[in-house]
Coordinates of C-alpha atoms and ligand atoms in Angstrom, one line a residue:
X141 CA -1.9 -24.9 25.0
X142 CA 0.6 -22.7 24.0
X143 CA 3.5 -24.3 22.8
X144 CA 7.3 -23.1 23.1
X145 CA 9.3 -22.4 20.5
X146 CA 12.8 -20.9 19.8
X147 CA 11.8 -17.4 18.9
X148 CA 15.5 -15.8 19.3
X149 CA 15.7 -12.0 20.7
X150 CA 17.1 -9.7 18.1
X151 CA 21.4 -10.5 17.8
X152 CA 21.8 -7.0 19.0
X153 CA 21.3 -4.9 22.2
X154 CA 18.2 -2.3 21.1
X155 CA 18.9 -0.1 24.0
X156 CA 22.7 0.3 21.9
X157 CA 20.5 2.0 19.1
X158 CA 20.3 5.4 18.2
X159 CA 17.1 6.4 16.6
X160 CA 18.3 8.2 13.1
X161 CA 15.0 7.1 11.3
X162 CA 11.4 8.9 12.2
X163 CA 8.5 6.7 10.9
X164 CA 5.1 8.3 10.8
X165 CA 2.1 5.9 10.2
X166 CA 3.3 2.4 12.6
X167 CA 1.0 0.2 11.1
X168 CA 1.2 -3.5 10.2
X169 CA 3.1 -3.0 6.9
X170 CA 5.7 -0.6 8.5
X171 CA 6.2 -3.3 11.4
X172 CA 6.6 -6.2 8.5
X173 CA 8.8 -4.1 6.4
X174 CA 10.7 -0.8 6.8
X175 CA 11.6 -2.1 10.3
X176 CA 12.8 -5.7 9.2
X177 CA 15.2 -4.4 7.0
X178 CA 16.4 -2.1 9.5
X179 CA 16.2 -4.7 11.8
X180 CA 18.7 -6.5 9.3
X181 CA 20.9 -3.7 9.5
X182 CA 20.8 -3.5 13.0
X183 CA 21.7 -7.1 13.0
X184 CA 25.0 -6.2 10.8
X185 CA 26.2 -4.2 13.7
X186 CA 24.9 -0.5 12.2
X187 CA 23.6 1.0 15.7
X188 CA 22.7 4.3 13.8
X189 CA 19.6 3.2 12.5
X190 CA 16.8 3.0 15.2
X191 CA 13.1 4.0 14.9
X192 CA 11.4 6.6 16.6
X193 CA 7.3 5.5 15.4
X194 CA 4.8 8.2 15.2
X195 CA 0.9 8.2 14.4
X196 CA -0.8 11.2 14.1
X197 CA -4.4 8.9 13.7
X198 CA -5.2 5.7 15.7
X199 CA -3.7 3.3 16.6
X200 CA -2.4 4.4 19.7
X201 CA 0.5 1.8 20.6
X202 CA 1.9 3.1 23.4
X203 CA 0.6 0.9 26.3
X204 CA 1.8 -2.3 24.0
X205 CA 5.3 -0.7 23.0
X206 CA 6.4 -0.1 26.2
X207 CA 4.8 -3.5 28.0
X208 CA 6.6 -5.4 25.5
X209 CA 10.2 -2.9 25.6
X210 CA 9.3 -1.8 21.7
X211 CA 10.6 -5.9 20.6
X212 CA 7.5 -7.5 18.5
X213 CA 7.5 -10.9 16.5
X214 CA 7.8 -10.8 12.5
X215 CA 6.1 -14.6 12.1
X216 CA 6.9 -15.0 8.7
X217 CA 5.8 -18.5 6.8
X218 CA 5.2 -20.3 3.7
X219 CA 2.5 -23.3 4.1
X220 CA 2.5 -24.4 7.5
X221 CA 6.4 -23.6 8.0
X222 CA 6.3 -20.5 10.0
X223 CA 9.8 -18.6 10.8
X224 CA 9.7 -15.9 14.3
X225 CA 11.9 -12.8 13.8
X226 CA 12.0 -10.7 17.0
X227 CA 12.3 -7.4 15.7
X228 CA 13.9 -4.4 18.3
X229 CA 14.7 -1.7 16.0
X230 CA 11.2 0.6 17.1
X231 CA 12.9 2.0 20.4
X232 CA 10.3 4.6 20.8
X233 CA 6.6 5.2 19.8
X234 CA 4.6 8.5 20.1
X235 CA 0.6 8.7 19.5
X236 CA 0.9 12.4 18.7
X237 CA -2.7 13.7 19.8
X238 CA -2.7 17.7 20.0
X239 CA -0.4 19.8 21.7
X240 CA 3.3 19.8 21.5
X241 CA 4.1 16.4 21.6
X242 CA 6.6 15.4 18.6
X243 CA 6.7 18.5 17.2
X244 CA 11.0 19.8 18.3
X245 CA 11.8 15.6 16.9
X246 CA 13.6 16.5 13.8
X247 CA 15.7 19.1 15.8
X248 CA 17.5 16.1 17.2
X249 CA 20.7 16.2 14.5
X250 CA 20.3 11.9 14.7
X251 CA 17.8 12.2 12.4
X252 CA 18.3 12.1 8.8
X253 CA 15.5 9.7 7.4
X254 CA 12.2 9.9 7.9
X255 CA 9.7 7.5 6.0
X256 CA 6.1 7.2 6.1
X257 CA 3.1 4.9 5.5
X258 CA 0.2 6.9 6.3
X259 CA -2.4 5.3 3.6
X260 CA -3.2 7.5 0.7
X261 CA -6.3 9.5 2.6
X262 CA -2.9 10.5 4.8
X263 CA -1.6 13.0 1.7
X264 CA -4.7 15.2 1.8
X265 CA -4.8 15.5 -2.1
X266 CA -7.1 15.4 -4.5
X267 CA -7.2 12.3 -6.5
X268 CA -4.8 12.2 -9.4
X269 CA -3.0 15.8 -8.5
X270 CA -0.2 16.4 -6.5
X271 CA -2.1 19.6 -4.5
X272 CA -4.0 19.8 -1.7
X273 CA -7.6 19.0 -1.0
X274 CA -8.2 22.1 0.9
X275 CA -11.6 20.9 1.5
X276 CA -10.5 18.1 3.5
X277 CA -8.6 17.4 7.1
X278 CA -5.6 19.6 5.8
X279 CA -8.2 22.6 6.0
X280 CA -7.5 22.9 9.9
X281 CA -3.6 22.8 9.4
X282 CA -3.6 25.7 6.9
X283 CA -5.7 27.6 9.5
X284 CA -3.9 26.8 12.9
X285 CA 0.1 25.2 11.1
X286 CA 1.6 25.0 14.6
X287 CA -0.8 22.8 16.1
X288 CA -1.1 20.6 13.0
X289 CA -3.5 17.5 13.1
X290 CA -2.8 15.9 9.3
X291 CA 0.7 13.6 8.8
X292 CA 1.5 16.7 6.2
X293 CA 1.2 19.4 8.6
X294 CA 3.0 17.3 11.3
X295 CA 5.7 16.7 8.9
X296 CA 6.0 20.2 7.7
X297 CA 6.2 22.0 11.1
X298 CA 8.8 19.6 12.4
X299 CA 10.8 20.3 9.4
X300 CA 9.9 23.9 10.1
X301 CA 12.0 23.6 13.8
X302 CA 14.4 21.8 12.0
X303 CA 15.0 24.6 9.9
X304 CA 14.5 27.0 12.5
X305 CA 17.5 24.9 14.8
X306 CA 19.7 25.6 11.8
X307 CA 20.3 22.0 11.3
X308 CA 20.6 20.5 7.9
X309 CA 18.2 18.8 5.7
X310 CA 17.3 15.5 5.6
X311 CA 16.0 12.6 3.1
X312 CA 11.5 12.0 3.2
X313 CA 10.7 9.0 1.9
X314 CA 7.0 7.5 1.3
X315 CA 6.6 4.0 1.4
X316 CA 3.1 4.0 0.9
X317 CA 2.1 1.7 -2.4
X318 CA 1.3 5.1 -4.8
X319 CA 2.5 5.5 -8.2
X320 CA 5.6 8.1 -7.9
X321 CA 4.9 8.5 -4.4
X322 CA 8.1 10.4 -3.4
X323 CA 6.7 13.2 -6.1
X324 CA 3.1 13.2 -4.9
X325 CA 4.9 13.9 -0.8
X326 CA 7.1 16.6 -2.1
X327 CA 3.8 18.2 -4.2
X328 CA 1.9 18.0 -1.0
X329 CA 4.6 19.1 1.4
X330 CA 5.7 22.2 -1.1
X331 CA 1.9 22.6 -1.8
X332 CA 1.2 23.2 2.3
X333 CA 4.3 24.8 3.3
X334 CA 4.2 27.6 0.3
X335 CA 0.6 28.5 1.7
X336 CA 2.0 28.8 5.3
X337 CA 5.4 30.0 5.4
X338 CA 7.1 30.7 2.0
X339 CA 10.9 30.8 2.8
X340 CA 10.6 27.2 4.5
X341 CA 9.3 26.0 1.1
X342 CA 12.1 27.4 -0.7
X343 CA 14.6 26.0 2.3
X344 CA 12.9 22.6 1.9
X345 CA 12.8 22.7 -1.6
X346 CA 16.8 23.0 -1.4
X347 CA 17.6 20.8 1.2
X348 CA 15.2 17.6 1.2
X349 CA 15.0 14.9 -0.7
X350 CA 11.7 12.9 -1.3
X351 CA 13.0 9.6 -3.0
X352 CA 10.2 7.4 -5.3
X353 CA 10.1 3.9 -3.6
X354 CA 8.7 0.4 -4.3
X355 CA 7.5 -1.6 -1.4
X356 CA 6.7 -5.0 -1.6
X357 CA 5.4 -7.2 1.2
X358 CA 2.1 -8.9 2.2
X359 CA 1.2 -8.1 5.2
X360 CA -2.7 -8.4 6.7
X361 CA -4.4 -6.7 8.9
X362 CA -3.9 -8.9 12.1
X363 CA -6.7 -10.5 13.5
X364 CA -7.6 -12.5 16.6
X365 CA -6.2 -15.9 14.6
X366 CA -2.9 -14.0 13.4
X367 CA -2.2 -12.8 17.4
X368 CA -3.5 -16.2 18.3
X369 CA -1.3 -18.0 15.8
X370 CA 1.9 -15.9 17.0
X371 CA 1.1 -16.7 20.5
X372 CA 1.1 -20.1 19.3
X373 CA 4.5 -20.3 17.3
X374 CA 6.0 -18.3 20.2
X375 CA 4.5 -19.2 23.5
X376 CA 3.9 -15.0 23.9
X377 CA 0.9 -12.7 23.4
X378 CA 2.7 -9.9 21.1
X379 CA 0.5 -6.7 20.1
X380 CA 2.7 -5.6 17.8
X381 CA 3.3 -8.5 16.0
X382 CA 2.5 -9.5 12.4
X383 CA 2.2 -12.3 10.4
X384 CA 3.3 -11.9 7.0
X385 CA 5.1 -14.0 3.8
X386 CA 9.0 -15.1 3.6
X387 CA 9.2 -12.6 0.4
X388 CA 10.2 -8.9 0.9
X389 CA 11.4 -5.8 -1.7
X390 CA 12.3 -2.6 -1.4
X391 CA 13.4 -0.4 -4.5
X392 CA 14.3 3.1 -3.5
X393 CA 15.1 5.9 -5.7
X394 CA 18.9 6.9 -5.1
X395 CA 18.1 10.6 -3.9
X396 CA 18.9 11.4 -0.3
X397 CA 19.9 14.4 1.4
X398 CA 22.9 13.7 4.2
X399 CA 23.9 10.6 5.4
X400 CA 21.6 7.4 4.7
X401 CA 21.2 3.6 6.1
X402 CA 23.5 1.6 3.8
X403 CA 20.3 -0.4 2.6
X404 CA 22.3 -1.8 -0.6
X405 CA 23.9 -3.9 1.9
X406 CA 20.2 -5.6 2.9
X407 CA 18.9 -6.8 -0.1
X408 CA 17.5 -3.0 -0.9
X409 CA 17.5 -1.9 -4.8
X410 CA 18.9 1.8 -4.9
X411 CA 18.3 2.7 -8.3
X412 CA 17.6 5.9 -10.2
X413 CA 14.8 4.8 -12.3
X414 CA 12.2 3.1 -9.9
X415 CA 8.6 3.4 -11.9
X416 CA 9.9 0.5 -14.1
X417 CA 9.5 -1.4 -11.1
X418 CA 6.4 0.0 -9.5
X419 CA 5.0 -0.3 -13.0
X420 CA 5.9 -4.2 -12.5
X421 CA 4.0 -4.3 -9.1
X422 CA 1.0 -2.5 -9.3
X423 CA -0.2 -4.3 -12.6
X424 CA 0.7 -8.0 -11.8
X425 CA 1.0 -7.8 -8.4
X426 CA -1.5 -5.7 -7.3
X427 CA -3.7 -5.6 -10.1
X428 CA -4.6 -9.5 -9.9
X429 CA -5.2 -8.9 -5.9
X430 CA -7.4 -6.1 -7.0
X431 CA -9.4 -8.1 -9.5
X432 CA -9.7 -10.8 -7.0
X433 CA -10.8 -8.9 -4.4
X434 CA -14.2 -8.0 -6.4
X435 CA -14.4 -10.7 -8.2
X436 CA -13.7 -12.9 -5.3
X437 CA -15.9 -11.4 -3.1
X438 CA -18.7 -11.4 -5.6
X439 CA -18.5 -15.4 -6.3
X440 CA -18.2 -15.8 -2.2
X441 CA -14.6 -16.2 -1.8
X442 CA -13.0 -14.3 1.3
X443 CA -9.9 -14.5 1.1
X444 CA -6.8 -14.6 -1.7
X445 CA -5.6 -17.6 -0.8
X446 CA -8.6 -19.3 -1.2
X447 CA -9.4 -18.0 -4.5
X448 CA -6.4 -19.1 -5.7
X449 CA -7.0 -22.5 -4.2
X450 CA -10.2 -22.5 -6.8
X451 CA -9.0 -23.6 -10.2
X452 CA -11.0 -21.4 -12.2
X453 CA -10.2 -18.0 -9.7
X454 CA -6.3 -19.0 -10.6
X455 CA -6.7 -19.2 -14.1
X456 CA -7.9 -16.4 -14.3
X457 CA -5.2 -15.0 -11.9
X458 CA -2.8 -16.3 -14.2
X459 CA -4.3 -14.8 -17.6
X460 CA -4.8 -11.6 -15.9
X461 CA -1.5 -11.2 -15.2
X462 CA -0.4 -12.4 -18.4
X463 CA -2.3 -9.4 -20.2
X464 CA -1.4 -7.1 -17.6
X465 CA 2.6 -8.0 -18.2
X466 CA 2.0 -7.3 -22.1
X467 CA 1.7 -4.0 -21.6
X468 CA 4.4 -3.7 -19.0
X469 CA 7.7 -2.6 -19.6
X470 CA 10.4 -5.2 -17.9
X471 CA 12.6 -3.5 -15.4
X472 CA 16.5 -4.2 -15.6
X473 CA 17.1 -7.7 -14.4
X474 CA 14.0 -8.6 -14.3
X475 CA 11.5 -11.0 -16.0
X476 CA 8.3 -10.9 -16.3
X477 CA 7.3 -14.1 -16.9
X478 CA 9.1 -14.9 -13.8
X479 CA 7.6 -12.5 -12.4
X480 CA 4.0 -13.7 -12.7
X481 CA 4.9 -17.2 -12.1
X482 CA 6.5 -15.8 -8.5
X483 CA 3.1 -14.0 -7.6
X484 CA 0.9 -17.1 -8.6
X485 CA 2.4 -18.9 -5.9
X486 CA 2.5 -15.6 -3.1
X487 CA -0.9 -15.1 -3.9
X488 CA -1.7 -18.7 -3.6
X489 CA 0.3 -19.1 -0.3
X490 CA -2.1 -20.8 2.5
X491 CA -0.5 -19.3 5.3
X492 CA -1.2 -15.9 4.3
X493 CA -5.1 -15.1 5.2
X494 CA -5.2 -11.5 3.3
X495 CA -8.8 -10.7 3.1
X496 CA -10.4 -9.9 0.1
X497 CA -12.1 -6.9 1.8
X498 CA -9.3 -5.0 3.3
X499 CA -7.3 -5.0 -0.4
X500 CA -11.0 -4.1 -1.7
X501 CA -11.1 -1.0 0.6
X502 CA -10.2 2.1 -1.1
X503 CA -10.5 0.6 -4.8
X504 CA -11.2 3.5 -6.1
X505 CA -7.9 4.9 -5.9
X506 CA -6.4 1.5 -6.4
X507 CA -8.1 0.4 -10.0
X508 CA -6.6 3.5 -11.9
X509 CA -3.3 2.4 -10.8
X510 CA -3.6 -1.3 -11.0
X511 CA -5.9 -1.8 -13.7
X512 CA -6.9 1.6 -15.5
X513 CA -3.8 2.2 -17.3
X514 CA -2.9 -0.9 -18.0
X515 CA -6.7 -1.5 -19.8
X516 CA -6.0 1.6 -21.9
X517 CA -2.9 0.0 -22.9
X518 CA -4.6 -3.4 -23.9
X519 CA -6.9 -1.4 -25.8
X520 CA -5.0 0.4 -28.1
X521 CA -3.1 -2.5 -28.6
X522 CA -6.1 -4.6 -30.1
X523 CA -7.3 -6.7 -26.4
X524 CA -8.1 -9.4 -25.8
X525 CA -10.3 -7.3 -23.6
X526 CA -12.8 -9.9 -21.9
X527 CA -11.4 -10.4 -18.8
X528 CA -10.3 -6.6 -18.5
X529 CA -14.3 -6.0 -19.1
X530 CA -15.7 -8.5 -16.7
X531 CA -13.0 -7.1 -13.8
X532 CA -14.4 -3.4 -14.5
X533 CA -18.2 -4.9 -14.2
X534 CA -17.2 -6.5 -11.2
X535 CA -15.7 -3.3 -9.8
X536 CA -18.8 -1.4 -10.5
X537 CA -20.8 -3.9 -8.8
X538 CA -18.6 -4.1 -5.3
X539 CA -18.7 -0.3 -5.2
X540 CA -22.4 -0.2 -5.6
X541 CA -22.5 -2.3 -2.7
X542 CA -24.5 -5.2 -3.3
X543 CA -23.8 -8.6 -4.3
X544 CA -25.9 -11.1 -6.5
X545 CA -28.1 -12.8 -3.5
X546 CA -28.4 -8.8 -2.3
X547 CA -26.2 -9.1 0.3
X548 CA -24.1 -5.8 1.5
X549 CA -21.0 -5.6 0.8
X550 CA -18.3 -3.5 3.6
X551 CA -17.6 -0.7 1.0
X552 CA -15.1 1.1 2.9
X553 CA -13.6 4.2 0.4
X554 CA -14.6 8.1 0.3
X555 CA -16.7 7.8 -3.2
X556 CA -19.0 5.1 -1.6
X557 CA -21.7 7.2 -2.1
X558 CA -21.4 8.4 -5.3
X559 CA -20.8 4.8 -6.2
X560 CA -23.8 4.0 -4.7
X561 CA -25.7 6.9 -6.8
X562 CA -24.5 6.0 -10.0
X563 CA -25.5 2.2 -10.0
X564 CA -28.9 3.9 -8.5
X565 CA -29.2 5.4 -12.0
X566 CA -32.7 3.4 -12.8
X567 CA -33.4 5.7 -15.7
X568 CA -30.1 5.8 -17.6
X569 CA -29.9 2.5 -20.6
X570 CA -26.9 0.0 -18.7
X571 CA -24.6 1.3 -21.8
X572 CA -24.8 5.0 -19.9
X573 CA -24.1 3.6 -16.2
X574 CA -21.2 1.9 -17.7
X575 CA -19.9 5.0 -19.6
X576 CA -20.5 7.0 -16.4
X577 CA -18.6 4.7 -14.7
X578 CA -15.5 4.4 -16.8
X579 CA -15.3 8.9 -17.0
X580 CA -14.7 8.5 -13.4
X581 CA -10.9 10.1 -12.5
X582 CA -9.5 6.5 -11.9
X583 CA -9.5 5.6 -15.7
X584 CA -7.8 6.9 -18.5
X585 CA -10.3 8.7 -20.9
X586 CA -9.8 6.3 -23.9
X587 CA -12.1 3.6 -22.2
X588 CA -15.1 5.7 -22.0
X589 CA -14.2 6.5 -25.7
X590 CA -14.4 3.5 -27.0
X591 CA -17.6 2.2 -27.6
X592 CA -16.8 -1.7 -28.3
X593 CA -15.4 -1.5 -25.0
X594 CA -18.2 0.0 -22.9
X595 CA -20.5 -2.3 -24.6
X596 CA -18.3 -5.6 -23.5
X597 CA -18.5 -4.0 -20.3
X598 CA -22.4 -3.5 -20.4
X599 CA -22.5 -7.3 -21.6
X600 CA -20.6 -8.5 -18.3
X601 CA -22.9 -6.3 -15.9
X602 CA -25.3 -7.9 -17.4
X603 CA -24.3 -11.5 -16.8
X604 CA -23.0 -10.2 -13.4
X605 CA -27.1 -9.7 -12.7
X606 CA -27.8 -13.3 -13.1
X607 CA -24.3 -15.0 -12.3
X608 CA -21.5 -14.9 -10.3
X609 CA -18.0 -13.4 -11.4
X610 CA -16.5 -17.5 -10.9
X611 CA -19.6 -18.7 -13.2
X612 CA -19.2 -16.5 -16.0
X613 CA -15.5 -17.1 -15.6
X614 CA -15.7 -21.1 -16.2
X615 CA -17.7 -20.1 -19.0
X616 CA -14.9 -17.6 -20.5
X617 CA -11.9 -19.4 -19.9
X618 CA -12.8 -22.8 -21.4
X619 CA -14.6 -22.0 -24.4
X620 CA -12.8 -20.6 -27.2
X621 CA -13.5 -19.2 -29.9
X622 CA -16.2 -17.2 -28.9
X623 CA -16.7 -13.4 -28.0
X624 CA -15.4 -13.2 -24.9
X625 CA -12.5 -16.5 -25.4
X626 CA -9.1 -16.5 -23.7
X627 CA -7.5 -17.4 -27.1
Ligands
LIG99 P1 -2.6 -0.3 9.0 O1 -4.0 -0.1 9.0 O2 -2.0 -1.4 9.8 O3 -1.8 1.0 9.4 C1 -2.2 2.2 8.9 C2 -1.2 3.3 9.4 O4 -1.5 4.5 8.7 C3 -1.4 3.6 10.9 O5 -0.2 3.9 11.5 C4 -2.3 4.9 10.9 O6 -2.0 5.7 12.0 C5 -1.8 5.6 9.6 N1 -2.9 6.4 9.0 C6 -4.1 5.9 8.6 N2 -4.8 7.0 8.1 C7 -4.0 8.1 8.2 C8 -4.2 9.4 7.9 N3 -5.3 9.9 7.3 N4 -3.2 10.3 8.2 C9 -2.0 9.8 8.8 N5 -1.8 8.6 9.1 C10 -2.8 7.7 8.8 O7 -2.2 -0.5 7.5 P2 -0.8 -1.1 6.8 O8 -1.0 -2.5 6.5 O9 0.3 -0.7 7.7 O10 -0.8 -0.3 5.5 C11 -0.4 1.1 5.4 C12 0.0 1.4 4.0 O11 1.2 0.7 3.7 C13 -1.0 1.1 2.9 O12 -1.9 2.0 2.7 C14 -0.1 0.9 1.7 O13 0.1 2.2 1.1 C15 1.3 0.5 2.3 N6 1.5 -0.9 2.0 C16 0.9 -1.9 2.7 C17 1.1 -3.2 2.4 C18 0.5 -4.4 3.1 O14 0.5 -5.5 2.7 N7 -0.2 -4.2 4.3 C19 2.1 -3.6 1.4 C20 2.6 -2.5 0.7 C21 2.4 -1.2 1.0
LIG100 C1 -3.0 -5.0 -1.3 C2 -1.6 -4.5 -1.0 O1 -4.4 -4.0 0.4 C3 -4.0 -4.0 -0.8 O2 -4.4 -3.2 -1.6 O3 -3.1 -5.2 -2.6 O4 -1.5 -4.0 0.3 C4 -0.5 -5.6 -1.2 O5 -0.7 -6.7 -0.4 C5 0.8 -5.0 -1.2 O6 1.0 -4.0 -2.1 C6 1.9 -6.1 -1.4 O7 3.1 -5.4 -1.3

C-alpha cells in the first residue's frame, strides 16, 4: 500500500514561467540536474528561466508531460532517508520526429540558453576529434539540412532561423560528461554548419557562445523499483521522476552570449578555468565507477553500492582513487583528499542502485577519459602500476564480452565488435592482444610503449583467466612486498 507523504508542489506557479532555456536530450540526468537548479531558481522568484525539453531520439515523453502538467518528483536520499522535490520548471516537451516541428523555437527572442545532454554518440564525431563522422547519422543532415534528424543538425538549423529572424545570439552549453565539452559542440556545430551554409558559420562563430561545463550528479536509469519506490515515498505514479543522491555540482565556464540565469546565486561555480575541475571528476569520480563497473561485473557484483559494500571492492576504490588524485591537479578551493574521501561514501551510498552495466556502457569512450590519461601519468611518474594494470585487463575482458564462468556480458558500445575480434585473436602471443589493446584511440600512446607495462598487463589477463577481478584483488591489496603490492 502506498503510503502518503508530504511531497510539497513546487513554491512557485509554473504556468508564471517563461521558457528562456531550450534543453535537447530530457533524459534522467537533465530531470535530476539542469532542471533542479533551475527549479532553485525558480523557487527564488526568477520566472525567466523555464524549460522548453526536446529529444530528437526516443524517449518520447509527451503523453507523461502533459498527464502529469510537466511537474515530476526529484526523490533524492542518503540511506533510507529519502527527500521529494516536485520539480515544475519543464513547462513544455517536444519529441521532435521529422517535419517541422521545433524547428522556428529559437526564433522566440525568450530564449537565450540552450543546453544539452544528448550522450556522446549525440555529437556525431569521430572519437578523439572535434569533426564530424560523416560516415555516421550526421551523413543525412549534410544531405537534406532543413529536415535535420541528428541533435547537431537540429541545433544548427534552429540557430539558422534564428539568424535568419535577425535576432541575436545566444549561449550553447553541453552538459554532457566529456572532456572540454563546450569545445567539442562548437567543433561539431562550426564543423556542420561551414559544410552547409558558410555565412551562418561565420554568424555563429561571432555570436554564440559554447561554455565548457562540469556536471556532477548520480542519477540511474529508472527502473520498475525506482518508479515503484517514488510511488511509495509519494503516494503517486510519476513517469518522469528520478531517484538520485542529496549531492549535486555544476561548474560552468563564464562565457555566455546575452543575458544568462544568475546560477551563482544556486550553488553554480562560474569560473573561467573549468578542466581543473573536470580533471577532478573524471579521474576520482568517474574513474573508480569505471573500474568498478568491469571489475565489478567480472567478480559478480551488480551494482556500485554493493561493491562498495565488499571490503576488498572499497579498498581498492579507495587506492584507486588515491593514485588517480596523484596525478591530478587540485582545482582552486578544493582538496583532494577531501575529495576522495567524499566519493567513497557517494559511491558507497545504499540508496543509490546505479548499475554496474549502464556506467559500463560506452567504456570505450569513457576509459581514455577516466583512466587513460591518468595511467600515462602514473607511468612516467614511476607507478605503482598494479592496480592501473589489473583495471585495463579487466576492461579488455568486459569488452570482449565474456566473463570467467563464460557468461555474456550486455556489451552495449559501437566498438563491440572489434572488441570482440581482438580478444578472438587465437594466434597472436597474450603480450600482442594486450599491445593491440592499449594502441586503441582511448589510450595515450606511451602505454603501448612501454613494455614493463604491457607485460603487467599480460600477467593480470592471465590471472583474469583463472580468477575473478575480487580474488586477485584480496591477493594484491594485502600482501606487500611483492610485484604487484599496494605499498
Ligand atoms: P538517459 O538515457 O536517461 O537519456 C538520454 C537522453 O539523450 C535522451 O533524452 C535521449 O533522447 C538523448 N539521446 C540519446 N542518444 C542521442 C543521440 N544519438 N542524439 C541525440 N540525443 C540522444 O541518460 P541520462 O542519464 O540522462 O544521461 C545522459 C547524459 O548525461 C550522459 O550521457 C552523460 O553525458 C550525462 N550525465 C549523466 C549523469 C548520470 O548520472 N546519469 C551524470 C553526469 C552526466
Ligand atoms: C557514470 C556517470 O554512467 C556513467 O558513466 O559514471 O554517469 C556518473 O554517474 C556521473 O558522471 C556522475 O556525475
Amino acid at each position: 500500500m502506498a503510503r502518503q507523504r508530504a511531497n510539497p508542489d513546487p513554491g512557485y506557479d509554473p504556468d508564471s514561467l517563461s521558457t528562456g532555456v531550450l534543453h535537447l536530450g530530457v533524459g534522467a540526468f537533465h530531470r535530476g540536474h539542469q532542471a533542479v537548479f533551475l527549479d532553485d531558481l525558480a523557487r527564488q522568484g526568477e520566472t525567466g528561466w523555464g524549460i522548453l525539453g526536446v529529444n530528437v531520439t526516443a524517449p518520447d515523453w509527451t503523453a507523461a508531460h502533459a498527464a502529469r502538467d510537466g511537474l515530476y518528483t526529484v526523490l533524492e536520499g542518503e540511506g533510507g532517508a529519502w527527500r521529494a522535490r516536485r520539480v515544475g520548471v519543464i513547462r513544455r516537451f517536444l519529441f521532435r520526429e521529422r517535419g517541422e516541428a521545433g524547428l522556428d523555437l529559437l526564433t522566440d527572442p525568450a530564449f537565450w540558453l540552450v543546453t544539452l545532454t544528448i550522450t556522446e554518440k549525440g555529437y556525431c564525431h569521430r572519437p578523439g576529434t572535434r569533426t564530424l563522422d560523416e560516415a555516421g547519422p550526421i551523413a543525412h543532415d549534410l544531405a537534406a539540412p532543413r529536415d535535420p534528424r541528428t541533435a547537431i543538425g537540429f541545433l544548427v538549423e534552429t540557430l539558422r532561423r534564428r539568424r535568419a529572424a535577425g535576432l541575436p545570439g545566444l549561449t550553447v552549453a553541453s552538459c554532457d560528461n566529456i572532456p572540454d565539452n563546450g569545445r567539442l559542440l562548437e567543433g561539431v556545430v562550426l564543423d556542420y554548419a561551414r559544410r552547409v551554409d558558410p555565412a551562418l558559420a561565420d554568424w555563429i562563430e561571432g555570436a554564440v557562445a559554447f561554455p565548457v561545463s562540469m556536471v556532477d550528479r548520480i542519477v540511474p536509469a529508472v527502473d520498475d523499483a525506482a518508479r515503484a519506490l517514488i510511488a511509495a515515498e509519494t503516494g503517486r505514479d510519476d513517469p518522469l521522476g528520478i531517484v538520485t543522491e542529496s549531492f549535486r555540482q555544476w561548474v560552468i565556464e563564464d562565457r555566455f552570449a546575452g543575458p544568462r540565469p544568475p546560477l551563482e546565486t544556486v550553488g553554480v561555480t562560474i569560473t573561467r578555468d573549468v578542466t581543473v575541475f573536470e580533471h577532478m571528476k573524471h579521474r576520482i569520480l568517474n574513474g573508480a565507477q569505471t573500474a568498478l563497473a568491469h571489475l565489478g561485473h567480472l567478480s559478480g557484483f551488480s551494482t556500485t553500492a554493493a561493491c562498495m559494500a565488499d571490503p576488498v571492492m572499497a579498498t581498492f576504490a579507495r587506492r584507486f582513487m588515491e593514485r588517480q588524485a596523484a596525478v591530478t591537479t587540485k582545482p582552486p578551493g578544493q582538496s583532494l583528499a577531501a575529495y576522495v574521501e567524499r566519493s567513497m561514501a557517494r559511491l558507497s551510498n545504499p540508496a543509490i542502485r546505479h548499475p554496474l552495466t549502464q556506467i559500463g556502457t560506452d567504456s570505450a569512450f569513457k576509459i581514455g577519459q577516466r583512466i587513460g590519461g591518468a595511467t600515462a601519468d602514473l607511468l612516467a611518474r614511476g607507478g605503482p602500476m598494479s592496480l592501473h594494470a589489473l583495471t585495463i585487463a579487466g576492461w579488455m575482458q568486459y569488452v570482449c564480452g565474456r566473463t570467467l564462468d563464460g557468461t555474456p556480458i550486455p556489451v552495449n558500445e559501437p566498438g563491440a565488435d572489434r572488441f570482440a575480434a581482438l580478444g578472438a585473436l587465437t594466434a597472436s602471443t597474450p603480450l600482442d592482444r594486450v599491445a593491440s589493446f592499449l594502441a586503441l584511440d582511448p589510450f595515450p600512446p606511451a602505454l603501448a610503449a612501454d613494455d614493463g607495462f604491457v607485460g603487467l598487463v599480460a600477467d593480470m589477463a592471465k590471472r583474469l583467466a583463472h580468477h575473478t577481478p575480487r580474488t586477485i584483488l584480496a591477493d594484491l591489496l594485502v600482501t606487500p612486498g611483492t610485484r604487484g603490492a599496494v605499498a
